[in-house]
Short mmCIF file of N, CA and C in Angstrom, two decimals:
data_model
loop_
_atom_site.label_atom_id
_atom_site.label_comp_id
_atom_site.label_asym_id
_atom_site.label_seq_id
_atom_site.Cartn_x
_atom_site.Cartn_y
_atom_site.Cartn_z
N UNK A 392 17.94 -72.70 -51.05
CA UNK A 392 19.11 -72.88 -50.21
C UNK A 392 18.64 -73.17 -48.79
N UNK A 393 19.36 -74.70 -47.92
CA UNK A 393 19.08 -74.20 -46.42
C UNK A 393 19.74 -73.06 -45.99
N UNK A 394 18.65 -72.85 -44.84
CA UNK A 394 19.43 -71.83 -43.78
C UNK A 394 18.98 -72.35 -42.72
N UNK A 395 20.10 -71.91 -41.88
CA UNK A 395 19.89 -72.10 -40.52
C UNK A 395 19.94 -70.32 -39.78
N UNK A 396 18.78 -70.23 -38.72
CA UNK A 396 19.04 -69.32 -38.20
C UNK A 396 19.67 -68.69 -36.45
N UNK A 397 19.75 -68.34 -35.93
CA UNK A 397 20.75 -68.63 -35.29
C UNK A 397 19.84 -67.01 -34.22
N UNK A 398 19.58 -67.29 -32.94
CA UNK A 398 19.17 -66.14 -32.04
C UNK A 398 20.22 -65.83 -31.40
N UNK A 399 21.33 -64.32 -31.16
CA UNK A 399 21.73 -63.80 -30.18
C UNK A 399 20.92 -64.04 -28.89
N UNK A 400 21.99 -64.65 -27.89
CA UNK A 400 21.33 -64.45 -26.53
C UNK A 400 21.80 -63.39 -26.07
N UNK A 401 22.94 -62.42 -26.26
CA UNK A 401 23.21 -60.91 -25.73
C UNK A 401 22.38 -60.10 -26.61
N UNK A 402 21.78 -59.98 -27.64
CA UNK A 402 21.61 -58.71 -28.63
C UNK A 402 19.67 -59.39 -28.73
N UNK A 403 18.83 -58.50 -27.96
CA UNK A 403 17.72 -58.95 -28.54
C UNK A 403 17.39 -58.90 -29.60
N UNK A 404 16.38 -59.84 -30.15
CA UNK A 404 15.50 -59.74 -31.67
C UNK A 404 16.67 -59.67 -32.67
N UNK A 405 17.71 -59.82 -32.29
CA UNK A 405 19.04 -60.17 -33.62
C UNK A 405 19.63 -61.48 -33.68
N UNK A 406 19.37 -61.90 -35.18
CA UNK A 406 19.81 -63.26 -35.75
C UNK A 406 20.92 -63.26 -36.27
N UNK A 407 21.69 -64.41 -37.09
CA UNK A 407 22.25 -64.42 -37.57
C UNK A 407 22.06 -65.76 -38.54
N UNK A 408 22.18 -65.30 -40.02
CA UNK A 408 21.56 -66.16 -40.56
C UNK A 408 22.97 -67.08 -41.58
N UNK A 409 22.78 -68.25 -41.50
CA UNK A 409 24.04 -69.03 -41.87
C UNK A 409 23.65 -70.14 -42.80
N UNK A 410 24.27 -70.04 -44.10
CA UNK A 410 24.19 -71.84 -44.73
C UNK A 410 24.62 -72.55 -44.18
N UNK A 411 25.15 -73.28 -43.73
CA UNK A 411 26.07 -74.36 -43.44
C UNK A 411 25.05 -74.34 -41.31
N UNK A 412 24.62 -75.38 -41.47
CA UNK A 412 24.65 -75.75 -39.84
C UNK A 412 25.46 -75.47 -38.85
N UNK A 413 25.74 -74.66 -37.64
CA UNK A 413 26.88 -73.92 -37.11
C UNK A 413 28.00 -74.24 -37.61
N UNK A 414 28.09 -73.15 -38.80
CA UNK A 414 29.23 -72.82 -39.42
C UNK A 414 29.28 -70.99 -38.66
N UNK A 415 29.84 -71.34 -37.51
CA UNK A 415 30.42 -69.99 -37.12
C UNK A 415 31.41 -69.65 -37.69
N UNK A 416 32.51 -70.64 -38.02
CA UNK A 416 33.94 -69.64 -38.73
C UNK A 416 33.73 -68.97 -39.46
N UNK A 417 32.59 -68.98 -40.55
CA UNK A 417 32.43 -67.38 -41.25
C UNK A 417 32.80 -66.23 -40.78
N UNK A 418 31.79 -66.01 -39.65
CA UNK A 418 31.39 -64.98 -38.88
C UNK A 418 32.71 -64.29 -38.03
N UNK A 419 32.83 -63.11 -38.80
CA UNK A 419 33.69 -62.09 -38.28
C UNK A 419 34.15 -61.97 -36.61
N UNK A 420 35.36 -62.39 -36.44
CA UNK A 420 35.46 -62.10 -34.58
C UNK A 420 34.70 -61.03 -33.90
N UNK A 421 34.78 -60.24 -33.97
CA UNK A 421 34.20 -58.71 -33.76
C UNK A 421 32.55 -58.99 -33.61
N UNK A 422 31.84 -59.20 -34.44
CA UNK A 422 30.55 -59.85 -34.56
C UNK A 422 30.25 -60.86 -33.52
N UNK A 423 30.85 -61.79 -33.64
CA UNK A 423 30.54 -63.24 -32.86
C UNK A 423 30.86 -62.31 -31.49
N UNK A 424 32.04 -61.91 -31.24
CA UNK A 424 32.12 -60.94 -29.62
C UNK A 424 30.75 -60.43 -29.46
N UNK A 425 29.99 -59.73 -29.60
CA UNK A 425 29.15 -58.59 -29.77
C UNK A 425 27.73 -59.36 -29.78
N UNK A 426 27.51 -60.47 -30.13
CA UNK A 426 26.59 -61.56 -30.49
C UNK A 426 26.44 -62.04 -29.16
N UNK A 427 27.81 -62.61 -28.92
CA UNK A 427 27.53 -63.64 -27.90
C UNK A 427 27.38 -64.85 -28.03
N UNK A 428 26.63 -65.74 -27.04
CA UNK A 428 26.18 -67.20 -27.78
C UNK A 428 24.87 -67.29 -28.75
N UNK A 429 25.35 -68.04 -29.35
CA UNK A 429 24.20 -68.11 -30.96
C UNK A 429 23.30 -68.98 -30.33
N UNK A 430 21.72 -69.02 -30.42
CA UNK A 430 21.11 -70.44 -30.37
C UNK A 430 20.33 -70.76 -31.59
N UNK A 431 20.18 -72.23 -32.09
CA UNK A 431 19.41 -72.57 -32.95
C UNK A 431 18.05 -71.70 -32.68
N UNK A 432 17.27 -70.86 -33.67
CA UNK A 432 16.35 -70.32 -33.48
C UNK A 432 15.29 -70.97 -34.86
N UNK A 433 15.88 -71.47 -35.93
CA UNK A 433 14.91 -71.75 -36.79
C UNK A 433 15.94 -72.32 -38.01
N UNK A 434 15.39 -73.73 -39.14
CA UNK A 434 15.59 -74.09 -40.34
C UNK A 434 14.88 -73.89 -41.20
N UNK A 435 15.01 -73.66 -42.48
CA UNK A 435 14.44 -73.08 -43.67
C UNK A 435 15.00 -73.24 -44.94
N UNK A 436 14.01 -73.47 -45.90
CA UNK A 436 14.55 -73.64 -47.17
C UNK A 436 14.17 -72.03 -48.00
N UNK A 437 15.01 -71.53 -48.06
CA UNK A 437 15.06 -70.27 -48.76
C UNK A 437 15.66 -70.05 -50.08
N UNK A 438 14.22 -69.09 -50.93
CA UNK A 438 14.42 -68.81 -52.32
C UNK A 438 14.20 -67.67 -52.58
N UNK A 439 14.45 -67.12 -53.25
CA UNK A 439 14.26 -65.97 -53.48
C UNK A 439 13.45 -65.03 -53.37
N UNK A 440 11.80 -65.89 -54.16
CA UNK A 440 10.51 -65.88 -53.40
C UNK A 440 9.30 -65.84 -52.61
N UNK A 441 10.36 -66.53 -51.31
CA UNK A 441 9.60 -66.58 -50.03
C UNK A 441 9.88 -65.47 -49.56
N UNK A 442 8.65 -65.07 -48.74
CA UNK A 442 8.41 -63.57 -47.95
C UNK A 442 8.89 -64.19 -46.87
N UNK A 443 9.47 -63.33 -46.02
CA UNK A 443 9.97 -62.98 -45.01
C UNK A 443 9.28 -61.98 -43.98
N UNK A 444 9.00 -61.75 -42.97
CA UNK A 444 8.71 -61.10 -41.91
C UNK A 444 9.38 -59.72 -42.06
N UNK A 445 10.08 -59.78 -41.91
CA UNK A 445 11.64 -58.37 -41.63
C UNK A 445 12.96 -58.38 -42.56
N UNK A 446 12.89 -59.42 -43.56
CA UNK A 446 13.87 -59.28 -44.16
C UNK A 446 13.17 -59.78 -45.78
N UNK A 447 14.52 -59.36 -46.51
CA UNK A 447 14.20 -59.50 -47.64
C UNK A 447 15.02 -60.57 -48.48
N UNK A 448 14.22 -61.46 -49.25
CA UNK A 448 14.94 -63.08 -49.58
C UNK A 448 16.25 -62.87 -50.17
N UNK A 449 15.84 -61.51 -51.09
CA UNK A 449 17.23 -61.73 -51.86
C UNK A 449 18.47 -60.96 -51.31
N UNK A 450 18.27 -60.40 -50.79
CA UNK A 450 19.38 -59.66 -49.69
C UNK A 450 20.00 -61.09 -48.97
N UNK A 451 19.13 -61.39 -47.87
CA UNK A 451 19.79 -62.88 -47.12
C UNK A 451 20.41 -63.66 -48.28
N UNK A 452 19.83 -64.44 -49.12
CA UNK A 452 20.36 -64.97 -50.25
C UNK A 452 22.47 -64.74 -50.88
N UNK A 453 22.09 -63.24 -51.01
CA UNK A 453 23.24 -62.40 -51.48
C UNK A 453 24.13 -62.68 -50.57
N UNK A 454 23.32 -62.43 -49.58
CA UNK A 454 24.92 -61.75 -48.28
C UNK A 454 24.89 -63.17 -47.95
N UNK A 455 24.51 -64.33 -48.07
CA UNK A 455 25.08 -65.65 -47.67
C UNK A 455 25.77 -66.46 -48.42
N UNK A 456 25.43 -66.16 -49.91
CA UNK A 456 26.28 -65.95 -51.23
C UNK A 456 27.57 -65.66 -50.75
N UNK A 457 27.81 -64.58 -50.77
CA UNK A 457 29.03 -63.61 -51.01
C UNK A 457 29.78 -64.05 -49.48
N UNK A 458 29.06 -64.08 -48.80
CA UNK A 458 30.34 -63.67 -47.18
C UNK A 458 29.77 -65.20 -46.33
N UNK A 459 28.72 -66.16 -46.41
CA UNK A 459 28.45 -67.06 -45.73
C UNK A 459 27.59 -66.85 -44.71
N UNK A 460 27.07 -65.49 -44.41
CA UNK A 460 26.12 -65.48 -43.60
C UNK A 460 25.37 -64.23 -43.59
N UNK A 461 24.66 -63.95 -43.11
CA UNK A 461 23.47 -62.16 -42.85
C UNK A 461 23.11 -62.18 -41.69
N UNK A 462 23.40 -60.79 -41.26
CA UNK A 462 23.15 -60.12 -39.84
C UNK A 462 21.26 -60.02 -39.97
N UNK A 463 20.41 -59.99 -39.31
CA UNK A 463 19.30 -59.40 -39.50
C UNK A 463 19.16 -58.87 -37.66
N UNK A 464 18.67 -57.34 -37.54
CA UNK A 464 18.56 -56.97 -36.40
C UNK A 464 17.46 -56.03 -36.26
N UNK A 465 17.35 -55.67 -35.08
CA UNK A 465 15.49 -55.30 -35.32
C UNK A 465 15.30 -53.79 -35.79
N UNK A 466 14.29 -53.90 -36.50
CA UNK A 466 13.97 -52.35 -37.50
C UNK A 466 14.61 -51.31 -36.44
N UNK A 467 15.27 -50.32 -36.96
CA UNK A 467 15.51 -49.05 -36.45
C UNK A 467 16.67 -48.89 -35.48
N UNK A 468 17.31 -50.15 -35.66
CA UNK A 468 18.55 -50.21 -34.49
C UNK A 468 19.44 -49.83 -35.20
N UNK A 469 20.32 -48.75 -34.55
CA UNK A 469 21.05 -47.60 -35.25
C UNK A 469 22.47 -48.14 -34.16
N UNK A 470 22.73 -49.06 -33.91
CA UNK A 470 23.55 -49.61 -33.24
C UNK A 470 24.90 -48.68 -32.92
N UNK A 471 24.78 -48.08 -31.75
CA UNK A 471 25.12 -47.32 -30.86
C UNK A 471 26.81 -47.39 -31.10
N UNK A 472 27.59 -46.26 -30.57
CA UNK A 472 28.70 -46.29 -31.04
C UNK A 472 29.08 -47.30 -30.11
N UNK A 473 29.05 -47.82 -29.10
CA UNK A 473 29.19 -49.04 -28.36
C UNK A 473 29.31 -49.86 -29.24
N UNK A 474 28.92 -50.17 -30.27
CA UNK A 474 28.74 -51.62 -31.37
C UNK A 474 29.67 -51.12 -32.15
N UNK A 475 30.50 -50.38 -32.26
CA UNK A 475 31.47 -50.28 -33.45
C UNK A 475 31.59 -51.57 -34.28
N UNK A 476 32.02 -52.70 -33.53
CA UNK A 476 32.73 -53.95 -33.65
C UNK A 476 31.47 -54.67 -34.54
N UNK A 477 30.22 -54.37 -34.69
CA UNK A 477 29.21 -54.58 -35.70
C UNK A 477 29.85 -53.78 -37.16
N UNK A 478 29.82 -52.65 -36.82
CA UNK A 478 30.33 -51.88 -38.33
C UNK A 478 31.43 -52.27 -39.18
N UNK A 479 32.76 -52.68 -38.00
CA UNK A 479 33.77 -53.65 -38.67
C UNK A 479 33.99 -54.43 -39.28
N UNK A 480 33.18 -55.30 -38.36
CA UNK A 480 32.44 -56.66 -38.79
C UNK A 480 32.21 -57.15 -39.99
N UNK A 481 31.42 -55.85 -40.69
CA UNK A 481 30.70 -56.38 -41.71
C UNK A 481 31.08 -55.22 -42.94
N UNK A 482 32.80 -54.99 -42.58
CA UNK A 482 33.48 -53.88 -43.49
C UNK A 482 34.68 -55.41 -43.85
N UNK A 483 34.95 -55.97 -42.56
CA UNK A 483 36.44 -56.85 -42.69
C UNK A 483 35.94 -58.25 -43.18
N UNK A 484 36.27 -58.96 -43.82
CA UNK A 484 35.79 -60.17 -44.81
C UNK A 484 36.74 -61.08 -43.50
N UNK A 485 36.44 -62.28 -43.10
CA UNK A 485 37.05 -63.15 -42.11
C UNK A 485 37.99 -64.68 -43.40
N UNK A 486 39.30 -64.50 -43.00
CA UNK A 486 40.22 -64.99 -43.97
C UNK A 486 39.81 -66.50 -43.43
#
């Protein structure tokens, strides 16, 4: 599958990973708030197979499957009750 990946310029070391070439309408309001502006950070052909750095193929795979895109954010970020609008996010499916 392509992916495109996508760097938060408000949220360090957090991506957002998308099929479709800025296909933001996926992406939950709440999220995209909290994000900020997206920048092209990287293209990729992803399988199941390929290792990843920090994430795992078939997780990204799944969650781009199912909802059109995957959060990936940096190990151990326990995202502060300030980020509620992350937890929402990725509770509320975007119609």
């Amino acid at each position: 599958m392509q992916c495109f990946v996508y760097a938060s310029q408000r949220k360090p070391n957090t991506y957002v990973w998308l099929h479709q070439r800025d296909g933001f309408d996926v992406l939950p309001e709440p999220l995209t708030l909290m994000l900020g502006e997206l920048r092209l950070a990287m293209e990729l052909e992803l399988d199941d197979s390929r290792r990843l750095p920090q994430e795992d193929a078939k997780e990204v795979l799944a969650n781009l499957a199912e909802h059109g895109w995957h959060l990936q954010i940096p190990p151990g970020d326990t995202l502060a009750v300030g980020n509620q609008h992350y937890r929402e996010a990725l509770r509320e499916p975007r119609e």
